[in-house]
Structures are given as structure tokens and as C-alpha cells.
Coordinates of C-alpha atoms and ligand atoms in Angstrom, one line a residue:
X1 CA 17.0 -24.8 -19.4
X2 CA 19.5 -24.3 -22.4
X3 CA 22.5 -22.4 -20.8
X4 CA 22.6 -20.2 -23.9
X5 CA 19.0 -19.1 -23.9
X6 CA 19.6 -16.2 -21.6
X7 CA 22.8 -15.0 -23.2
X8 CA 21.0 -14.9 -26.6
X9 CA 18.0 -13.1 -25.1
X10 CA 20.2 -10.4 -23.5
X11 CA 21.8 -9.7 -27.0
X12 CA 18.2 -9.2 -28.3
X13 CA 17.1 -6.8 -25.5
X14 CA 17.1 -3.8 -27.8
X15 CA 13.9 -5.2 -29.6
X16 CA 15.5 -5.1 -33.0
X17 CA 15.8 -8.1 -35.5
X18 CA 19.1 -9.9 -35.0
X19 CA 20.3 -12.5 -37.6
X20 CA 21.1 -15.9 -36.3
X21 CA 24.5 -15.5 -37.9
X22 CA 25.3 -12.2 -35.9
X23 CA 24.1 -13.8 -32.6
X24 CA 26.3 -16.9 -33.3
X25 CA 29.3 -14.7 -34.0
X26 CA 28.7 -12.7 -30.9
X27 CA 28.6 -15.7 -28.8
X28 CA 31.2 -17.7 -30.7
X29 CA 28.8 -20.7 -31.4
X30 CA 27.1 -22.1 -34.4
X31 CA 23.7 -20.8 -36.0
X32 CA 22.2 -24.2 -35.2
X33 CA 23.2 -23.7 -31.5
X34 CA 21.4 -20.4 -31.5
X35 CA 18.3 -21.7 -33.0
X36 CA 18.4 -24.5 -30.3
X37 CA 18.8 -22.0 -27.6
X38 CA 15.7 -20.0 -28.9
X39 CA 13.5 -23.1 -29.4
X40 CA 12.1 -23.4 -25.9
X41 CA 11.3 -19.9 -25.1
X42 CA 7.6 -20.6 -24.8
X43 CA 8.4 -22.5 -21.5
X44 CA 9.9 -19.2 -20.2
X45 CA 7.0 -17.3 -21.2
X46 CA 9.0 -15.5 -23.8
X47 CA 7.7 -15.2 -27.6
X48 CA 10.3 -14.7 -30.2
X49 CA 9.4 -13.7 -33.9
X50 CA 11.6 -15.5 -36.5
X51 CA 11.4 -13.8 -39.9
X52 CA 13.4 -15.4 -42.8
X53 CA 16.1 -13.0 -44.0
X54 CA 15.8 -10.7 -41.0
X55 CA 16.4 -13.0 -38.0
X56 CA 14.9 -13.2 -34.6
X57 CA 13.1 -10.4 -32.6
X58 CA 11.5 -10.4 -29.2
X59 CA 7.7 -10.0 -29.3
X60 CA 7.9 -8.0 -26.1
X61 CA 11.1 -6.3 -24.5
X62 CA 12.3 -8.1 -21.4
X63 CA 12.7 -6.1 -18.2
X64 CA 15.8 -7.6 -16.6
X65 CA 16.8 -7.2 -13.0
X66 CA 19.4 -4.6 -12.5
X67 CA 21.4 -5.7 -9.5
X68 CA 23.5 -2.6 -9.2
X69 CA 20.5 -0.3 -9.2
X70 CA 18.6 -2.5 -6.7
X71 CA 21.6 -2.3 -4.4
X72 CA 21.8 1.5 -4.8
X73 CA 18.1 1.8 -3.8
X74 CA 18.7 -0.3 -0.7
X75 CA 21.8 1.6 0.3
X76 CA 19.8 5.0 -0.1
X77 CA 17.1 3.6 2.2
X78 CA 19.7 2.3 4.7
X79 CA 18.7 -1.3 4.3
X80 CA 21.6 -3.6 4.8
X81 CA 20.5 -6.5 2.7
X82 CA 23.0 -8.3 0.4
X83 CA 21.5 -9.2 -3.0
X84 CA 22.7 -11.7 -5.6
X85 CA 20.6 -11.9 -8.8
X86 CA 21.1 -15.3 -10.4
X87 CA 20.2 -16.2 -14.0
X88 CA 18.7 -19.6 -13.5
X89 CA 18.0 -21.6 -10.4
X90 CA 15.6 -24.5 -9.5
X91 CA 14.1 -22.5 -6.6
X92 CA 15.5 -19.6 -4.7
X93 CA 14.4 -21.1 -1.4
X94 CA 16.1 -24.5 -2.1
X95 CA 19.3 -22.6 -3.1
X96 CA 19.2 -20.4 0.0
X97 CA 18.6 -23.2 2.3
X98 CA 21.7 -24.8 1.0
X99 CA 23.5 -21.6 1.7
X100 CA 22.2 -21.5 5.2
X101 CA 23.8 -24.9 5.8
X102 CA 27.1 -23.3 4.7
X103 CA 26.7 -20.4 7.2
X104 CA 25.1 -17.8 4.8
X105 CA 24.8 -14.3 6.6
X106 CA 21.7 -12.8 7.9
X107 CA 20.1 -10.7 5.1
X108 CA 21.4 -12.5 2.2
X109 CA 18.9 -12.4 -0.6
X110 CA 18.7 -14.4 -3.8
X111 CA 16.6 -13.4 -6.7
X112 CA 16.4 -15.4 -9.9
X113 CA 15.6 -14.3 -13.6
X114 CA 14.4 -17.9 -14.2
X115 CA 13.2 -20.3 -11.6
X116 CA 12.7 -23.9 -13.0
X117 CA 11.2 -25.7 -10.1
X118 CA 9.6 -23.0 -7.9
X119 CA 7.8 -24.5 -4.8
X120 CA 4.8 -23.5 -2.9
X121 CA 3.5 -25.1 0.3
X122 CA 3.4 -28.9 0.6
X123 CA 5.5 -29.3 -2.5
X124 CA 2.9 -27.6 -4.7
X125 CA 4.5 -25.8 -7.8
X126 CA 5.1 -22.1 -8.2
X127 CA 5.4 -20.9 -11.8
X128 CA 7.4 -17.9 -13.0
X129 CA 8.2 -16.4 -16.3
X130 CA 11.3 -14.7 -17.3
X131 CA 11.0 -10.8 -17.1
X132 CA 7.4 -11.1 -15.9
X133 CA 7.7 -12.5 -12.4
X134 CA 9.6 -11.8 -9.3
X135 CA 11.1 -14.8 -7.5
X136 CA 13.3 -14.1 -4.6
X137 CA 14.2 -15.5 -1.1
X138 CA 15.6 -13.6 1.9
X139 CA 17.4 -15.1 4.9
X140 CA 16.4 -13.7 8.3
X141 CA 18.2 -15.1 11.3
X142 CA 16.1 -14.7 14.6
X143 CA 17.7 -15.1 18.0
X144 CA 14.7 -16.8 19.3
X145 CA 13.2 -20.3 18.8
X146 CA 10.5 -21.4 16.3
X147 CA 7.8 -20.4 18.6
X148 CA 8.7 -16.7 18.3
X149 CA 8.1 -17.0 14.5
X150 CA 4.3 -17.4 14.9
X151 CA 2.6 -14.9 12.5
X152 CA 5.7 -14.4 10.3
X153 CA 4.0 -15.5 7.2
X154 CA 1.0 -13.0 7.5
X155 CA 3.6 -10.3 8.5
X156 CA 5.4 -10.9 5.3
X157 CA 2.2 -10.8 3.4
X158 CA 1.4 -7.4 4.9
X159 CA 4.8 -6.1 4.2
X160 CA 4.3 -6.9 0.4
X161 CA 0.9 -5.4 0.4
X162 CA 2.1 -2.2 2.0
X163 CA 5.0 -1.9 -0.6
X164 CA 2.7 -2.4 -3.5
X165 CA 0.3 0.2 -2.2
X166 CA 3.1 2.7 -1.7
X167 CA 3.6 2.4 -5.5
X168 CA 0.0 3.1 -6.1
X169 CA -1.7 -0.3 -6.3
X170 CA -5.3 -0.4 -5.0
X171 CA -7.5 -3.3 -4.2
X172 CA -4.8 -5.9 -3.3
X173 CA -5.9 -8.2 -0.5
X174 CA -4.5 -10.8 1.7
X175 CA -5.7 -14.4 2.0
X176 CA -4.9 -16.2 5.1
X177 CA -2.3 -17.4 5.8
X178 CA 0.1 -16.5 3.0
X179 CA -1.2 -15.3 -0.3
X180 CA -1.9 -11.9 -1.9
X181 CA -4.9 -11.7 -4.2
X182 CA -6.5 -9.2 -6.5
X183 CA -10.2 -9.8 -7.2
X184 CA -10.0 -13.2 -5.9
X185 CA -7.1 -14.1 -8.1
X186 CA -3.7 -15.1 -6.8
X187 CA -1.0 -12.5 -7.3
X188 CA 1.7 -13.7 -5.0
X189 CA 2.6 -16.5 -2.9
X190 CA 5.0 -16.8 0.2
X191 CA 6.8 -19.9 1.3
X192 CA 8.7 -19.8 4.5
X193 CA 11.0 -22.6 5.6
X194 CA 12.7 -22.5 9.0
X195 CA 15.8 -24.2 10.2
X196 CA 16.6 -24.2 14.0
X197 CA 15.1 -25.6 17.1
X198 CA 12.6 -24.7 19.8
X199 CA 15.0 -22.7 21.8
X200 CA 16.7 -20.9 18.9
X201 CA 18.4 -19.4 17.2
X202 CA 16.4 -19.9 14.0
X203 CA 17.1 -19.2 10.3
X204 CA 14.0 -18.3 8.3
X205 CA 14.2 -18.5 4.5
X206 CA 11.4 -16.3 3.3
X207 CA 10.4 -16.9 -0.4
X208 CA 8.2 -14.8 -2.5
X209 CA 6.8 -15.4 -5.8
X210 CA 4.9 -12.3 -7.3
X211 CA 3.2 -12.1 -10.9
X212 CA 4.3 -8.9 -12.4
X213 CA 3.1 -9.6 -16.0
X214 CA 2.5 -13.1 -16.8
X215 CA 0.8 -14.8 -19.9
X216 CA -2.9 -15.8 -19.6
X217 CA -2.0 -19.5 -20.0
X218 CA -0.2 -19.5 -16.6
X219 CA -3.6 -19.8 -14.9
X220 CA -4.1 -23.1 -16.8
X221 CA -0.8 -24.4 -15.4
X222 CA -1.5 -23.1 -12.0
X223 CA -5.0 -24.6 -11.9
X224 CA -6.5 -21.6 -10.4
X225 CA -7.2 -17.9 -11.3
X226 CA -4.0 -15.8 -11.5
X227 CA -3.5 -12.0 -11.3
X228 CA -0.7 -9.9 -12.4
X229 CA 0.3 -6.5 -11.3
X230 CA -0.2 -5.1 -14.9
X231 CA -3.9 -6.1 -14.5
X232 CA -4.3 -3.2 -11.9
X233 CA -5.5 -0.2 -13.4
X234 CA -2.8 2.4 -14.1
X235 CA -0.1 0.2 -12.7
X236 CA 3.1 0.0 -14.7
X237 CA 5.7 -1.8 -12.5
X238 CA 9.4 -1.5 -13.0
X239 CA 10.8 -4.9 -11.6
X240 CA 14.0 -3.5 -10.3
X241 CA 12.4 -0.7 -8.4
X242 CA 9.6 -3.0 -7.3
X243 CA 12.1 -5.5 -5.9
X244 CA 14.1 -2.8 -4.1
X245 CA 10.8 -1.5 -2.6
X246 CA 9.7 -5.0 -1.6
X247 CA 13.0 -5.7 0.2
X248 CA 12.9 -2.3 2.0
X249 CA 9.3 -2.9 3.2
X250 CA 10.3 -6.5 4.2
X251 CA 13.2 -5.4 6.0
X252 CA 11.4 -2.8 8.2
X253 CA 8.6 -5.1 8.9
X254 CA 10.9 -8.0 9.8
X255 CA 13.0 -5.8 12.1
X256 CA 9.9 -4.8 14.1
X257 CA 8.5 -8.4 13.9
X258 CA 11.6 -9.7 15.5
X259 CA 11.0 -7.5 18.5
X260 CA 7.2 -7.3 18.8
X261 CA 5.9 -10.2 16.8
X262 CA 2.7 -10.1 14.8
X263 CA 0.4 -8.6 17.4
X264 CA 0.9 -4.9 16.4
X265 CA 0.2 -5.8 12.7
X266 CA -2.9 -7.6 13.3
X267 CA -5.5 -5.0 12.7
X268 CA -3.8 -3.8 9.5
X269 CA -3.8 -7.4 8.4
X270 CA -7.5 -7.9 9.0
X271 CA -8.4 -4.6 7.3
X272 CA -7.0 -6.3 4.1
X273 CA -8.3 -9.8 4.5
X274 CA -10.2 -11.0 1.5
X275 CA -12.4 -13.1 3.7
X276 CA -12.9 -11.0 6.7
X277 CA -16.3 -11.7 8.3
X278 CA -17.1 -14.0 5.4
X279 CA -18.0 -17.6 5.4
X280 CA -15.2 -20.0 4.5
X281 CA -14.2 -23.6 4.3
X282 CA -10.8 -24.7 5.6
X283 CA -9.2 -27.9 4.7
X284 CA -6.9 -29.4 7.2
X285 CA -3.8 -31.4 6.4
X286 CA -5.7 -34.7 6.8
X287 CA -8.5 -33.7 4.5
X288 CA -11.0 -32.8 7.1
X289 CA -12.9 -29.6 6.5
X290 CA -14.2 -27.0 8.9
X291 CA -16.6 -24.2 8.0
X292 CA -17.4 -21.0 9.6
X293 CA -17.3 -17.2 9.5
X294 CA -13.9 -15.5 9.7
X295 CA -13.9 -13.0 12.6
X296 CA -10.2 -12.1 12.5
X297 CA -6.6 -13.2 13.0
X298 CA -5.1 -13.7 16.4
X299 CA -1.9 -12.3 17.9
X300 CA 0.1 -15.2 16.6
X301 CA -1.4 -14.9 13.2
X302 CA -3.8 -17.8 13.5
X303 CA -7.3 -17.7 11.9
X304 CA -10.1 -17.0 14.2
X305 CA -13.2 -18.9 12.9
X306 CA -16.8 -19.0 14.2
X307 CA -18.0 -22.3 13.5
X308 CA -21.5 -22.0 15.0
X309 CA -20.4 -24.6 17.6
X310 CA -17.9 -22.2 18.9
X311 CA -14.9 -20.2 18.1
X312 CA -11.7 -21.9 16.8
X313 CA -8.3 -20.7 16.3
X314 CA -6.4 -22.4 13.4
X315 CA -2.7 -22.3 13.1
X316 CA -1.4 -21.9 9.5
X317 CA 0.2 -25.4 9.1
X318 CA -0.9 -26.9 5.8
X319 CA -4.4 -25.5 6.2
X320 CA -6.1 -24.2 2.9
X321 CA -8.8 -21.7 3.0
X322 CA -11.6 -21.3 0.3
X323 CA -14.8 -19.4 0.3
X324 CA -17.8 -21.6 1.4
X325 CA -19.9 -22.6 -1.5
X326 CA -23.5 -21.8 -1.0
X327 CA -25.7 -24.8 -0.7
X328 CA -22.8 -27.1 0.3
X329 CA -22.3 -25.5 3.7
X330 CA -24.0 -28.3 5.5
X331 CA -23.4 -31.2 3.1
Ligands
ATP1 P1 -3.9 -22.3 -2.3 O1 -3.4 -21.3 -3.2 O2 -4.4 -23.5 -3.0 O3 -4.8 -21.9 -1.2 P2 -1.4 -22.3 -0.9 O4 -1.7 -20.9 -0.5 O5 -1.0 -23.2 0.0 O6 -2.8 -22.9 -1.6 P3 1.0 -22.0 -2.3 O7 1.6 -23.1 -1.8 O8 1.2 -20.6 -1.8 O9 -0.5 -22.3 -2.2 O10 1.2 -21.9 -3.9 C1 1.1 -23.1 -4.7 C2 -0.2 -23.0 -5.6 O11 -0.1 -21.7 -6.3 C3 -0.1 -24.0 -6.7 O12 -0.7 -25.2 -6.4 C4 -0.8 -23.3 -8.0 O13 -2.2 -23.6 -7.9 C5 -0.7 -21.8 -7.6 N1 0.2 -21.2 -8.6 C6 1.5 -21.6 -9.0 N2 2.1 -20.6 -9.6 C7 1.4 -19.6 -9.5 C8 1.5 -18.3 -10.0 N3 2.5 -17.8 -10.7 N4 0.4 -17.3 -9.7 C9 -0.6 -17.7 -9.0 N5 -0.8 -19.0 -8.5 C10 0.2 -19.9 -8.8

């Protein structure tokens, strides 16, 4: 990303027209440099009007993250997380993992206005747009080994769903193991990367990407239907408030998870599962598929599947779940 793009956009936040000359003067650069900085805004999901004689104007205002306000909201809720808001980063998970190697403290959270190479599971891409997504990662250090983290991913999904519901969102569902969906469209993804060993301690980098207000063409890039919070009726999210509320909910859920694991969250999770008691097809890492009816999730967050030949427990791994397609069930 052009390093001047964000400083230029910040100058235009008031929504008025700004001449190239005035922007150039404010930043101590040439008009050509300003033009260059504004050229690739489409890639960030930002539309800029350019009117000869008047200058540049944002098509829509940008809701920037207000770090001081988020920190205040966390402090009021007695949530001792440390937040850093970065302008631009390849991936908040990658950056936080690098910090873990340098001894980053428990509770460090990195949020980014722009994420240029966001990642999902198995190296799949995660796309975010400036001002219209939330992309952040939280470091949680557990005393125990990797085995005690079973169910962490669904627990995080539940924490996010609860926080959104507390803000008035209705109809949000969970898709095993780690997605939030609205009307079958993907609203948020979770990527957890763990460092440590079997006996512990372990460091979990919990990355979350959430669509707040994303352009329609993002679904084309994502290659699957996509939902935004703004598509929920009557829901007008404020990104900073939302990030604070998500962090508060995550903190409270993780504190409990660290002691009790996923078991106490299981029923609440199932109640929100988009495929509870439905027929699904599960694709394993080696490409094999398994079909069956979902009858729940286990105490470790595993999927409980009734295959007709018996009940199976599937650990999350790189397993991917889709609704079973009628007529293909026995193909
Ligand atoms: P799947 O969504 O296919 O079941 P998954 O849960 O493993 O797989 P993730 O790794 O969580 O998927 O996310 C990566 C996938 O999400 C990408 O392959 C892409 O299809 C989709 N995607 C990328 N960006 C977005 C976005 N902003 N909103 C919704 N979906 C996205």
C-alpha cells in the first residue's frame, strides 16, 4: 500500500472537497504524489470522487478506529487488555506471532485499519476493507498444554456472537468450527494459531476478521456469499464501540474457558449452530468426505455427526463443513 494513502484519507475525513494542492501542502509533498496516493483506493474498498476545479472527496465517510476511546471502554469494564491500533499490516496474526517470539505479554491485542494479506485457515485469504472491516488478533497465554485448548475456536465464535447480540444483532449463527454466518453468508472468520507444547504453557494468537460494512464485490474475491453487519435490520455499528465490546466479551469468555474449558458453553453454542440437526457434508484434510446429520458438538468442541453407520466425533483440524446437496448424498 502507498504509505501516504492513509494520511491523505485522514485529511479528507470531514467529507468535504479538498484540493490536491491543499492536501499536498498539508503533507509537504507534490500534487502528483497526492494523486498517486489516491489512485489505488479501490483496492482498499474506498471510493474517492475527483471533480476538476474542486478536488477530491470521499464517497462515504470513513469510520476510523479510535484507540483512546476503545481503551477507555475496556478500562471502564475492568478488562486489562493492551490495545495497539496499527495503520497497515500484512496480517494481525502474523505480526502478533512475531511479537510472541519476542515475549509479548498476555492480553496484547493488535488491530489494523488495513490488512494487506489477511489469512484464514490453511493459508486461505481473508479480505478486509478500510473502515468497513474489523481485523484484530489477541494474545492469550494459557498455563496448560495444547490439549487444554480443545474447543477454543468455537468458544471464541460464541463470545463474538454474544457481543453482537448484546448490541441488538439478531439472526447471527455459528458454523462449525469457526465461522459466524448470517442467512448462510459468512460474516466473520476466526483463525487461532498456537505456540507451545503438549505440556504447556501455550500462547494462542486469536485472530478475528469481521465484515462491518463491505462492498458487494468482496463476495467475488472471497468466492462465497458474504454478509456484513450493516445488512442486519436496524443495525448501525460503530466500529470502535464494537471492537471494545468484542474484546470485553472475548476476555470474559476466555477467562472462564481457561478454567472450565468448552463444556459449559456447549449448549449455548449448539443453540446457535446453523446446521444443528441438519444433513451436512464434511471434507477432511485429505479430500475425503463424510456425510451425516449433525446432532451436536462435544465437550471439546468436536462435531458430533450421525453418519447412518454410526456416530462420529470430528475434531476441527482443517475440516470444512457444507450443507449436503440433495441428490448427491449417496453419490
Ligand atoms: P470455509 O469458509 O470454506 O468453510 P474456513 O472456515 O476454513 O472455510 P476460513 O479459513 O475461516 O475459512 O476463511 C477463509 C475463506 O473465507 C476464504 O477462502 C474465502 O472464501 C472467505 N473469505 C475471505 N474473506 C472474506 C470476508 N471478508 N468475508 C467472508 N468470507 C471471506
